[in-house]
Structures are given as structure tokens and as C-alpha cells.
Coordinates of C-alpha atoms and ligand atoms in Angstrom, one line a residue:
M4 CA -24.3 7.2 1.4
Q5 CA -26.8 5.5 3.4
H6 CA -24.1 4.8 6.1
F7 CA -22.8 7.9 7.5
P8 CA -19.1 7.8 8.8
I9 CA -18.6 9.3 12.5
F10 CA -15.7 8.3 14.8
L11 CA -18.2 7.5 17.9
N12 CA -16.1 8.5 21.4
L13 CA -16.4 4.8 23.6
D14 CA -14.5 6.0 26.2
G15 CA -15.3 4.7 29.6
R16 CA -18.9 3.4 27.5
R17 CA -20.4 -0.2 27.5
V18 CA -20.2 -2.4 24.9
V19 CA -21.8 -5.6 25.1
L20 CA -21.2 -8.2 22.7
S21 CA -23.1 -12.1 22.6
G22 CA -21.1 -14.5 21.1
G23 CA -18.1 -16.6 21.7
G24 CA -16.7 -18.4 18.0
E25 CA -14.5 -17.0 15.4
V26 CA -16.6 -13.8 14.3
A27 CA -16.7 -12.6 17.6
L28 CA -13.4 -13.0 18.6
A29 CA -12.7 -10.7 15.3
K30 CA -15.3 -7.8 16.3
L31 CA -13.1 -8.2 20.2
R32 CA -10.0 -7.6 18.3
L33 CA -11.0 -4.7 17.4
L34 CA -13.1 -3.4 20.4
L35 CA -10.3 -4.0 22.3
K36 CA -8.5 -1.2 21.1
T37 CA -10.6 1.1 22.8
T38 CA -11.5 2.3 26.0
A39 CA -14.8 1.2 26.2
R40 CA -15.8 -1.3 28.9
I41 CA -16.7 -4.9 27.2
T42 CA -19.2 -7.8 28.3
V43 CA -19.8 -10.5 26.7
F44 CA -22.2 -13.3 26.8
A45 CA -21.3 -16.8 25.8
A46 CA -22.0 -20.5 26.6
A47 CA -19.0 -21.7 25.1
P48 CA -16.2 -18.8 24.7
A49 CA -13.0 -19.2 23.3
P50 CA -10.2 -19.4 24.9
E51 CA -8.8 -16.1 24.0
I52 CA -12.2 -14.9 25.6
E53 CA -11.2 -16.6 28.8
D54 CA -7.6 -15.2 29.1
W55 CA -8.9 -11.8 28.2
A56 CA -11.9 -11.7 31.0
A57 CA -8.8 -13.6 33.1
R58 CA -6.7 -10.5 32.6
G59 CA -9.2 -8.1 32.9
L60 CA -9.7 -6.4 29.4
L61 CA -13.7 -7.7 29.2
T62 CA -16.5 -8.9 31.8
L63 CA -17.5 -12.3 30.6
H64 CA -20.7 -14.1 31.6
R65 CA -21.0 -17.8 30.4
R66 CA -24.6 -18.1 29.3
A67 CA -27.2 -16.5 27.1
M68 CA -27.7 -12.7 27.0
L69 CA -31.1 -12.1 28.7
P70 CA -33.5 -8.5 28.6
G71 CA -31.3 -6.3 30.9
D72 CA -28.3 -6.9 30.0
A73 CA -27.9 -4.3 27.3
L74 CA -28.6 -1.7 29.8
C75 CA -26.6 1.9 29.1
A76 CA -25.1 -0.4 26.4
A77 CA -23.6 2.3 23.5
L78 CA -23.0 -0.4 21.2
V79 CA -24.5 -4.0 20.7
Y80 CA -23.4 -6.5 18.8
A81 CA -25.3 -9.7 17.6
A82 CA -22.0 -12.5 17.0
D83 CA -23.4 -15.7 17.6
E84 CA -23.6 -16.9 14.0
E85 CA -26.8 -18.0 14.4
A86 CA -30.0 -16.2 13.0
A87 CA -32.6 -17.2 16.1
L88 CA -29.8 -16.5 18.5
D89 CA -28.4 -13.3 16.9
A90 CA -32.7 -11.8 16.6
Q91 CA -32.7 -12.2 20.1
T92 CA -29.5 -10.6 20.8
A93 CA -30.4 -7.6 18.6
R94 CA -34.4 -7.3 20.5
I95 CA -32.8 -7.1 23.4
G96 CA -30.4 -4.4 22.1
R97 CA -32.9 -2.5 20.5
A98 CA -35.6 -2.1 23.6
E99 CA -32.9 -1.2 25.9
G100 CA -31.6 1.6 23.3
A101 CA -28.6 0.4 22.0
L102 CA -27.1 0.7 18.6
V103 CA -26.9 -2.7 17.0
N104 CA -25.2 -4.5 14.5
I105 CA -26.0 -8.1 13.9
V106 CA -22.4 -9.7 12.4
D107 CA -22.6 -10.3 8.3
N108 CA -26.4 -9.3 8.8
L109 CA -26.3 -5.5 6.8
A110 CA -30.4 -5.0 6.4
D111 CA -30.9 -5.5 10.0
S112 CA -27.9 -3.5 11.8
A113 CA -27.9 -0.2 12.7
F114 CA -24.4 0.4 11.8
I115 CA -22.0 -1.4 10.3
T116 CA -17.9 -1.8 11.5
P117 CA -15.6 -0.6 8.7
A118 CA -12.1 -2.3 7.6
I119 CA -9.6 -0.3 9.9
V120 CA -6.2 1.0 9.5
D121 CA -5.0 1.6 12.9
R122 CA -2.4 4.5 13.4
D123 CA -3.8 5.3 16.5
P124 CA -4.2 8.5 16.7
V125 CA -4.9 8.5 12.8
T126 CA -7.5 6.2 12.3
V127 CA -8.8 5.3 8.6
A128 CA -12.1 4.1 8.4
I129 CA -13.4 2.3 5.2
G130 CA -16.6 1.2 4.2
T131 CA -18.4 0.1 1.3
E132 CA -21.9 -0.3 2.6
G133 CA -21.5 -3.9 2.7
A134 CA -21.4 -3.7 -1.7
A135 CA -17.4 -4.8 -2.3
P136 CA -15.5 -6.0 0.9
V137 CA -12.7 -7.2 -1.5
L138 CA -12.4 -3.4 -2.2
A139 CA -12.3 -2.4 1.0
R140 CA -9.8 -5.2 1.9
R141 CA -7.6 -4.2 -1.0
I142 CA -7.7 -0.6 0.1
K143 CA -6.9 -1.3 3.6
A144 CA -4.1 -3.4 2.2
D145 CA -3.1 -0.6 -0.3
L146 CA -2.7 2.2 3.0
E147 CA -1.1 -0.3 5.6
A148 CA 1.6 -0.7 2.9
R149 CA 1.8 2.9 1.9
L150 CA 1.4 4.9 5.1
P151 CA 4.5 4.3 7.9
A152 CA 4.3 2.0 10.9
T153 CA 5.5 4.8 12.9
L154 CA 2.6 7.6 11.7
G155 CA 0.6 7.3 14.8
S156 CA 3.6 7.5 17.4
L157 CA 4.8 10.9 15.0
A158 CA 1.4 12.2 15.2
R159 CA 1.2 12.0 19.0
I160 CA 4.6 13.8 18.9
G161 CA 3.6 16.1 16.6
K162 CA 0.6 17.1 18.0
G163 CA 2.5 18.6 21.0
F164 CA 4.4 20.4 18.9
R165 CA 1.4 22.3 17.0
K166 CA 1.9 25.6 18.9
M167 CA 6.2 25.7 17.9
A168 CA 4.7 25.4 14.2
E169 CA 2.4 28.8 14.6
N170 CA 6.2 30.5 14.4
L171 CA 5.8 29.4 10.8
P172 CA 3.3 31.2 8.3
F173 CA -0.2 30.2 8.0
G174 CA -0.8 27.6 4.9
R175 CA 1.3 27.3 2.7
A176 CA 4.8 27.1 4.9
R177 CA 3.0 24.8 7.8
R178 CA 1.7 22.3 5.6
A179 CA 5.1 21.7 3.4
F180 CA 6.8 21.7 7.2
W181 CA 4.1 18.9 8.5
A182 CA 4.5 17.1 4.9
D183 CA 8.0 17.0 5.5
Y184 CA 7.6 15.4 9.3
Y185 CA 5.5 13.0 8.9
F186 CA 6.9 12.0 5.3
N187 CA 10.1 12.4 5.4
A188 CA 12.3 13.6 8.8
G189 CA 9.9 12.1 11.4
P190 CA 10.0 8.4 10.2
R191 CA 13.7 8.6 9.2
A192 CA 14.5 10.1 12.9
M193 CA 12.3 7.3 14.1
D194 CA 13.9 4.6 12.6
Q195 CA 17.2 5.8 13.8
G196 CA 16.8 6.8 17.2
G197 CA 13.2 5.8 18.5
E198 CA 10.6 8.3 19.7
S199 CA 12.9 11.0 21.4
A200 CA 15.0 11.0 18.4
A201 CA 11.5 11.5 16.0
G202 CA 11.0 14.3 19.1
S203 CA 14.1 16.4 18.7
A204 CA 14.0 15.9 14.5
L205 CA 11.1 18.6 15.0
D206 CA 13.2 21.6 16.1
D207 CA 16.0 20.6 13.8
L208 CA 13.6 20.7 11.2
L209 CA 11.3 23.6 12.4
A210 CA 14.6 25.8 11.9
R211 CA 15.4 25.1 8.8
H212 CA 11.9 25.7 7.5
L213 CA 11.9 29.0 9.2
S214 CA 14.9 29.8 7.8
G215 CA 13.5 29.2 4.6
D216 CA 15.7 26.4 3.2
P217 CA 14.0 23.6 3.5
A218 CA 15.5 21.6 1.1
R219 CA 18.4 20.0 2.4
G220 CA 18.9 16.4 0.6
R221 CA 19.5 13.3 1.6
V222 CA 21.1 10.0 0.8
D223 CA 19.4 6.6 1.1
F224 CA 21.6 3.6 0.4
V225 CA 19.2 1.0 -0.1
G226 CA 19.5 -2.8 -0.7
A227 CA 17.5 -3.7 -4.2
G228 CA 18.0 -7.2 -3.4
P229 CA 18.8 -10.0 -5.6
G230 CA 17.3 -9.3 -8.8
D231 CA 13.3 -10.0 -8.3
P232 CA 11.3 -6.8 -7.6
E233 CA 9.5 -8.4 -5.8
L234 CA 11.7 -9.3 -3.2
L235 CA 12.1 -5.5 -2.4
T236 CA 10.9 -4.4 1.4
L237 CA 8.2 -2.1 1.5
K238 CA 10.7 0.9 2.8
A239 CA 12.8 0.5 -0.8
R240 CA 9.8 0.8 -2.9
K241 CA 8.9 4.1 -1.3
A242 CA 12.3 5.1 -1.6
L243 CA 12.5 4.9 -5.1
D244 CA 9.0 6.0 -5.3
A245 CA 10.1 9.4 -3.9
A246 CA 13.7 9.3 -5.2
D247 CA 15.1 12.6 -7.0
V248 CA 18.1 10.7 -8.1
V249 CA 18.6 6.9 -8.6
I250 CA 22.3 6.3 -8.5
H251 CA 22.3 2.5 -9.2
D252 CA 24.9 -0.8 -9.5
R253 CA 25.0 -2.8 -13.0
L254 CA 23.6 -5.5 -11.1
V255 CA 20.2 -3.7 -10.1
G256 CA 17.6 -5.1 -12.8
P257 CA 15.5 -3.2 -15.2
G258 CA 12.0 -4.7 -13.6
V259 CA 13.4 -2.9 -9.8
L260 CA 14.9 0.3 -12.1
E261 CA 11.3 0.5 -13.3
L262 CA 9.7 1.4 -10.2
A263 CA 11.6 4.9 -9.5
R264 CA 9.5 7.8 -9.9
R265 CA 8.9 8.5 -13.2
E266 CA 11.3 11.9 -13.2
A267 CA 13.5 10.4 -11.0
Q268 CA 17.2 11.2 -12.8
M269 CA 18.5 7.4 -13.4
I270 CA 22.4 7.8 -13.0
D271 CA 24.1 4.0 -13.7
A272 CA 27.3 3.8 -11.9
G273 CA 27.6 0.4 -12.8
K274 CA 31.1 -1.3 -11.8
H275 CA 32.7 -4.5 -13.4
G276 CA 34.4 -7.3 -11.7
F277 CA 37.9 -6.0 -11.2
G278 CA 38.5 -2.7 -13.5
Q279 CA 35.4 0.1 -12.7
A280 CA 32.9 1.6 -15.1
M281 CA 33.3 4.5 -12.5
G282 CA 35.2 4.5 -9.9
Q283 CA 34.8 4.3 -6.0
D284 CA 35.9 8.3 -5.6
D285 CA 33.9 9.9 -8.7
I286 CA 30.7 7.4 -7.3
N287 CA 31.0 9.3 -3.6
A288 CA 31.5 12.9 -5.7
L289 CA 28.3 12.3 -7.6
I290 CA 25.9 11.2 -4.7
V291 CA 27.6 14.4 -2.7
A292 CA 27.0 16.6 -5.6
H293 CA 23.5 15.8 -6.1
A294 CA 22.3 15.2 -1.9
R295 CA 24.0 19.1 -1.4
A296 CA 21.7 20.6 -4.6
G297 CA 19.1 19.4 -2.5
A298 CA 18.0 16.2 -3.9
H299 CA 17.0 12.8 -2.5
V300 CA 19.1 10.7 -3.3
V301 CA 18.7 6.8 -3.8
R302 CA 21.9 4.9 -4.2
L303 CA 20.7 1.5 -5.4
K304 CA 22.9 -1.6 -4.6
G305 CA 22.4 -4.8 -5.3
G306 CA 21.2 -7.3 -2.6
D307 CA 21.9 -5.7 0.8
P308 CA 23.7 -2.4 0.9
T309 CA 26.0 -3.8 3.7
V310 CA 27.5 -6.8 2.1
F311 CA 30.4 -6.0 0.1
G312 CA 29.1 -3.1 -1.4
R313 CA 31.7 -0.2 -0.4
L314 CA 28.7 1.4 1.8
D315 CA 31.3 2.7 4.6
E316 CA 33.1 4.8 1.8
E317 CA 29.9 6.1 0.4
I318 CA 28.8 6.9 4.1
K319 CA 32.4 8.5 5.4
A320 CA 31.8 10.9 1.8
V321 CA 28.3 11.8 2.7
T322 CA 28.6 12.1 6.9
A323 CA 31.6 14.5 5.9
H324 CA 29.3 17.1 4.6
Q325 CA 26.6 16.7 6.8
L326 CA 24.2 15.2 4.6
P327 CA 21.7 13.1 6.5
H328 CA 21.3 9.2 5.4
A329 CA 20.0 6.0 6.5
I330 CA 20.8 2.7 5.4
I331 CA 17.4 0.1 3.9
P332 CA 18.8 -3.5 3.9
G333 CA 17.9 -6.0 0.9
I334 CA 17.8 -9.5 0.6
T335 CA 21.7 -10.5 0.4
A336 CA 22.3 -12.6 -3.2
A337 CA 23.7 -15.9 -0.4
A338 CA 19.9 -15.3 1.2
A339 CA 18.2 -15.8 -2.6
A340 CA 20.3 -18.3 -4.0
S341 CA 20.1 -20.4 -1.0
A342 CA 16.3 -19.8 -1.1
S343 CA 16.6 -21.3 -4.4
L344 CA 18.1 -24.7 -3.8
G345 CA 15.5 -25.6 -1.2
R346 CA 17.8 -25.3 1.6
S347 CA 18.6 -23.6 4.9
L348 CA 22.3 -22.1 5.1
T349 CA 22.6 -23.2 8.8
K350 CA 21.0 -26.7 10.0
R351 CA 22.1 -28.1 13.5
G352 CA 24.0 -30.5 13.9
R353 CA 26.1 -30.1 10.1
N354 CA 26.9 -26.3 10.5
S355 CA 26.3 -23.7 13.4
Q356 CA 28.2 -20.8 11.0
V357 CA 27.9 -19.5 7.8
R358 CA 30.8 -17.6 6.1
F359 CA 30.0 -15.3 3.4
L360 CA 33.3 -14.3 1.8
T361 CA 34.3 -12.4 -1.3
G362 CA 36.4 -14.5 -4.2
H363 CA 38.8 -11.1 -4.7
D364 CA 39.3 -7.9 -3.1
T365 CA 41.5 -4.7 -4.5
K366 CA 44.4 -6.5 -4.0
G367 CA 43.5 -9.7 -6.2
F368 CA 42.1 -12.7 -5.1
A369 CA 41.1 -12.8 -1.8
D370 CA 42.8 -15.4 1.3
H371 CA 40.9 -16.3 3.8
D372 CA 41.1 -19.0 6.7
W373 CA 41.1 -22.1 4.5
R374 CA 41.5 -24.5 7.1
A375 CA 38.2 -23.4 8.7
L376 CA 36.6 -23.6 5.5
A377 CA 37.8 -27.1 4.9
V378 CA 36.7 -29.0 7.6
P379 CA 33.3 -31.2 6.8
G380 CA 30.4 -29.6 7.5
A381 CA 31.5 -25.8 6.6
V382 CA 29.1 -24.1 4.6
A383 CA 30.5 -20.7 3.1
A384 CA 28.7 -18.5 0.1
I385 CA 31.1 -17.0 -1.8
Y386 CA 30.3 -13.3 -3.4
M387 CA 32.3 -12.7 -6.7
G388 CA 33.5 -16.3 -6.5
K389 CA 34.0 -16.7 -10.7
R390 CA 37.2 -15.7 -11.7
A391 CA 38.8 -17.2 -8.5
A392 CA 37.1 -20.7 -9.3
R393 CA 40.4 -22.0 -9.4
F394 CA 42.2 -20.4 -6.4
I395 CA 39.6 -21.1 -4.0
Q396 CA 39.8 -24.7 -4.9
G397 CA 43.7 -24.9 -4.8
R398 CA 43.3 -23.4 -1.4
L399 CA 40.5 -25.8 -0.2
L400 CA 42.0 -28.9 -1.6
M401 CA 45.5 -28.0 -0.2
H402 CA 44.0 -27.4 3.2
G403 CA 42.7 -30.4 3.5
G404 CA 39.2 -30.2 2.4
A405 CA 37.3 -33.4 0.9
P406 CA 37.3 -33.8 -3.2
D407 CA 33.5 -34.8 -2.9
T408 CA 32.6 -31.8 -0.7
P409 CA 29.5 -30.7 -3.0
V410 CA 29.7 -27.1 -4.8
T411 CA 26.8 -25.4 -6.2
V412 CA 26.8 -22.0 -8.0
V413 CA 23.7 -20.1 -8.3
E414 CA 23.5 -18.0 -11.4
N415 CA 21.3 -15.0 -11.6
A416 CA 19.3 -16.2 -8.4
S417 CA 16.1 -14.7 -8.4
C418 CA 16.3 -13.8 -11.8
P419 CA 14.8 -15.3 -15.1
G420 CA 17.7 -16.5 -16.5
Q421 CA 18.4 -18.7 -13.0
R422 CA 20.8 -21.4 -13.1
T423 CA 22.4 -24.2 -10.8
L424 CA 25.3 -26.0 -11.6
E425 CA 25.8 -28.5 -8.8
T426 CA 29.4 -30.0 -8.7
T427 CA 32.1 -31.2 -5.9
L428 CA 35.4 -29.3 -4.7
G429 CA 37.4 -31.5 -7.4
R430 CA 35.2 -30.9 -10.5
M431 CA 35.0 -27.3 -9.3
E432 CA 37.2 -25.6 -11.3
P433 CA 36.5 -26.9 -14.6
D434 CA 32.6 -27.5 -14.1
M435 CA 32.4 -23.8 -13.6
E436 CA 34.4 -23.2 -16.8
Q437 CA 32.8 -25.4 -18.8
A438 CA 29.6 -23.7 -17.9
A439 CA 30.4 -20.4 -18.6
L440 CA 28.4 -18.8 -16.5
N441 CA 27.6 -14.7 -17.6
G442 CA 26.0 -13.6 -15.0
P443 CA 26.2 -12.6 -11.2
A444 CA 27.1 -16.4 -9.3
M445 CA 26.7 -17.2 -5.6
T446 CA 29.3 -20.1 -5.2
F447 CA 28.5 -22.3 -1.9
I448 CA 30.7 -24.8 -0.5
G449 CA 29.6 -27.4 1.8
L450 CA 26.1 -27.2 -0.1
A451 CA 23.6 -28.7 -2.6
P452 CA 20.2 -28.5 -4.1
R453 CA 17.4 -30.8 -1.7
R454 CA 16.2 -31.5 -4.8
A455 CA 19.7 -33.5 -6.3
Q456 CA 19.3 -35.2 -3.1
A457 CA 16.3 -37.1 -3.5
A458 CA 16.6 -37.5 -7.4
L459 CA 20.2 -38.8 -6.8
P460 CA 20.6 -41.0 -3.9
D461 CA 24.0 -42.7 -4.7
T462 CA 25.8 -39.9 -6.1
P463 CA 28.5 -38.1 -3.3
Q464 CA 26.8 -34.9 -3.3
A465 CA 23.8 -37.0 -1.9
Q466 CA 24.9 -38.3 1.1
E467 CA 23.8 -36.1 4.3
T468 CA 28.0 -36.2 5.5
F469 CA 28.2 -32.5 5.0
Ligands
SAH508 N1 25.1 -6.1 -2.0 C1 25.4 -7.6 -2.7 C2 26.5 -8.3 -3.2 C3 27.7 -7.5 -4.3 S1 29.1 -8.3 -4.4 C4 24.5 -8.6 -2.1 O1 24.0 -8.4 -0.9 O2 24.2 -9.4 -2.6 C5 28.5 -9.0 -6.2 C6 28.5 -10.3 -6.1 O3 27.0 -10.5 -5.8 C7 28.1 -10.6 -7.5 O4 29.4 -11.0 -8.0 C8 27.8 -12.3 -6.8 O5 28.6 -13.4 -6.5 C9 26.7 -11.9 -6.5 N2 25.2 -11.6 -6.5 C10 24.9 -10.7 -6.8 N3 23.1 -10.7 -7.6 C11 23.3 -11.9 -7.2 C12 22.2 -12.8 -8.2 N4 21.1 -12.5 -8.5 N5 22.8 -14.5 -8.2 C13 23.5 -14.8 -7.9 N6 24.7 -14.2 -7.3 C14 24.8 -12.9 -7.1

């Protein structure tokens, strides 16, 4: 190890930087995270530097550095990206007793600035002695993804609680408490109620750990997205990583399920359109039973859990047993399907609202405000609309819907078997019947694929009348 990592106290210390371009900006953005007194020398400073100077965040001299300019500086950065000028800066810096860094010149630098993951007061510094910057970037990206964004605030709150935590025996019990706080209870409380909730979560958590029964189960209602595993949120991935039990819908595909922790117990609570594979009460009971036994249950739902997912019934069951829960949103099928059409769901001058409808509800085909839906320009995304196609078509036509209103059905949006059926309100039912759709399908009323418009300029779907 040629470069020894240390954390330097820059509070109130002088840091001098010569340079006013891109490289200087990148270094200054990092330095501005500190409480150092920063002085910049630049004949032609970038507007951002001017702005920082105007706001009093640094002192700016619009000239090259001269002997005497680095007096009392702890660090000097030569960031002019010009060898002669950088060498001059370095000479002055060294002569005046500062540690010098010439940006992108490892050999002539006394120190290097690592890649930083900033969760202040937690700071991770990554260095490769200049050998593999790509590797440093990858490690940084991995850590950025892995460490909760709120970790810094949690660490600050936790610091004030260290004395209280000493009520737990030193060693394993105390470590388990802090791990539970930083990676479970803390981030959850922070998500739900901000810093004050994260603070009070500490008291509850300590009480539980002191009682000797820290293992309390919990339930995350997680949106699995429309099928493509890359459309999962980072939070969903983390929940899957940590799950003891995963209870999933039929809609959740194998690519997503594979991301669950190896040891996790996987339970398929798949439901079918009408009749159900497992009744809702059975699912509720299953979630509660596992969580009460101390498991971290991930209730994985296709798309977004708050859209046509009977989420409230499950939450009611969970809260009835005082089990903690969280909702992790996902990308709903309508969003994935509209993206596949190259279309936005709303458009200025066309539709200022979009409706998410279900084709059927517990009583059968669902009734809606058909008159409003039949208005020219109206856009609706219909979930579970396959079997109800004839019913929907009939109602819309009956309420004045134009037969040439575009209708687009996207089957298996974001999945390998994705198919798009382009039709009109007048032809919707026979076309859908003929297409023999057998995957989940999103039916859009009032929306045509963008590509078809360019290709077929004379067809009704092609006109920008909707
Ligand atoms: N919570 C889910 C919707 C559950 S209802 C979400 O937010 O997406 C189930 C219906 O969603 C299906 O009948 C179908 O209409 C739609 N759907 C779900 N995944 C889909 C996909 N990949 N492609 C098209 N439609 C989908």
C-alpha cells in the first residue's frame, strides 16, 4: 500500500485550488462538502465558481497563483489541466508547506482524492492507487445502491443514543441492536415518518431487544413491476434480498422471483381472473401467520401494490395484529405498456386526465362513467379488460364513443412475449377475440402506438384527433 488512507480534519483549514474549468469544478463540488476555507485562483472561472464565490462559499481570485498564495494551506489542488501551469501551482504549494495534488498526475502528487460514498457522517473512501478507476467507480456504484440514502441521518441520530444502548450487554446483543436499527427499523421509520420517527424507533427497538425478543416479524408490500426484473425499484430488490418468506402473485414472473434471497421460502398465492387459486382470506392469514412467527414477509404484487391489488384488505389484516408493515411502490402495468407504445398517457391539449379502470370487479363486469370515457380525447387504461372487451365496447359505443377511437392492447408489457394489438373501438371485441391473448393485457382507450402513426398516415388511428 503506497497511499495510506486517512480522514483529514479540514474544519476551518485553508484549501487552495488553481483552475476554473471542468476538473476544478469536480474537485470543488467535493471540497464544498467540507467546512474548509476554500480559495480559488482562476483567470477564467466557470459560472458555477462565480456563483459559489458570490454566495460566500469560497474566495475567488481572478488571476493565476503567485508565491505566497498557498501560505497556511493544508491542501493545494493544481487543477488547470495544463502541465506548465499545474507544475507552477505545485511548486508554490510545496514551497509553502502544503500537501499537493495535481489532478490526473499521480506521480507528482503527494496525495490522491478517493472516490467517495457520502452518507455523512459515514464516509466511504475508495482508492485503487490509480490502477483501476473503473473498478473504483463500480464499487462506488454498488455501495451507493446498497447503503440506504438515509444512513447518514440514522448514524447521526444513533450517535445520540449510544449511551442508552449501553443498557444492552456489550458484544453480540448490542451489535444485533445496531444492525437491526441501521438496516431494518431505522430506514423503515425514516421512510414513514422522517427523522422524528427514526428517533422514536430507537426507544421501541431497545425495549424489544432488552426484553430478549427482538425477532418481530414484519411485512413489506412490494411492487414487483410489470415483469422485467430491471424495472424493479432498488427498495424492492433490497426487500427481496432480506426476505424470509415471499408470497407472490401469479403475475410475478420467474426473473423477479430469482432475485429473492436463496434461503427464502417462496409461496405462490396466484389468483386467476375470476375464481381464485387461493382465497383472499387465506392469503391474509398466511401473511399474518408468517409475520407473527417472526419472519420478514415480502408480499410481492405485480406492478404497483396500490393499483387493483386488494392491498387495503391485507394491510387491515396485518395491522390487526400490530405487525409493522411498509409499502414499496412499483411500476404499474399502464406505465410499462404506454412506454412500449412510445406514448405519454397525458398530453397537453388532448387529455388532462387519464383513468385507470378495472374490467371487472367482485360483482362481475365493472360499471364506470361511460359518458365521460366516450368523450373524444379521453384516455383510459383498462386493467383486467380482456373478458370484458365486448361489454366495454358496447357501453362506450352506446354512450356516444366514436367507432374510430383508437384502442391498443399491450399483452405481456415489458416481458419477452410482449405483443401489441392495434385496433379501434368499433373493431375492438372481434380483434381481441381473434388475437387469442393469453398473457396479462392492458387495454388503452384513446391511445395508439406512436410508430403506427408514422407508418400509416391515412388510417383513422393515425390522425391526431384524439
Ligand atoms: N397491481 C398491478 C395490477 C394488478 S391487476 C399493476 O399495478 O400493474 C392485473 C392486471 O394488470 C392484468 O389483468 C393486466 O390487465 C394488467 N397487467 C399486469 N401486468 C401486465 C403486463 N406485464 N402487461 C400488460 N398488462 C399487465
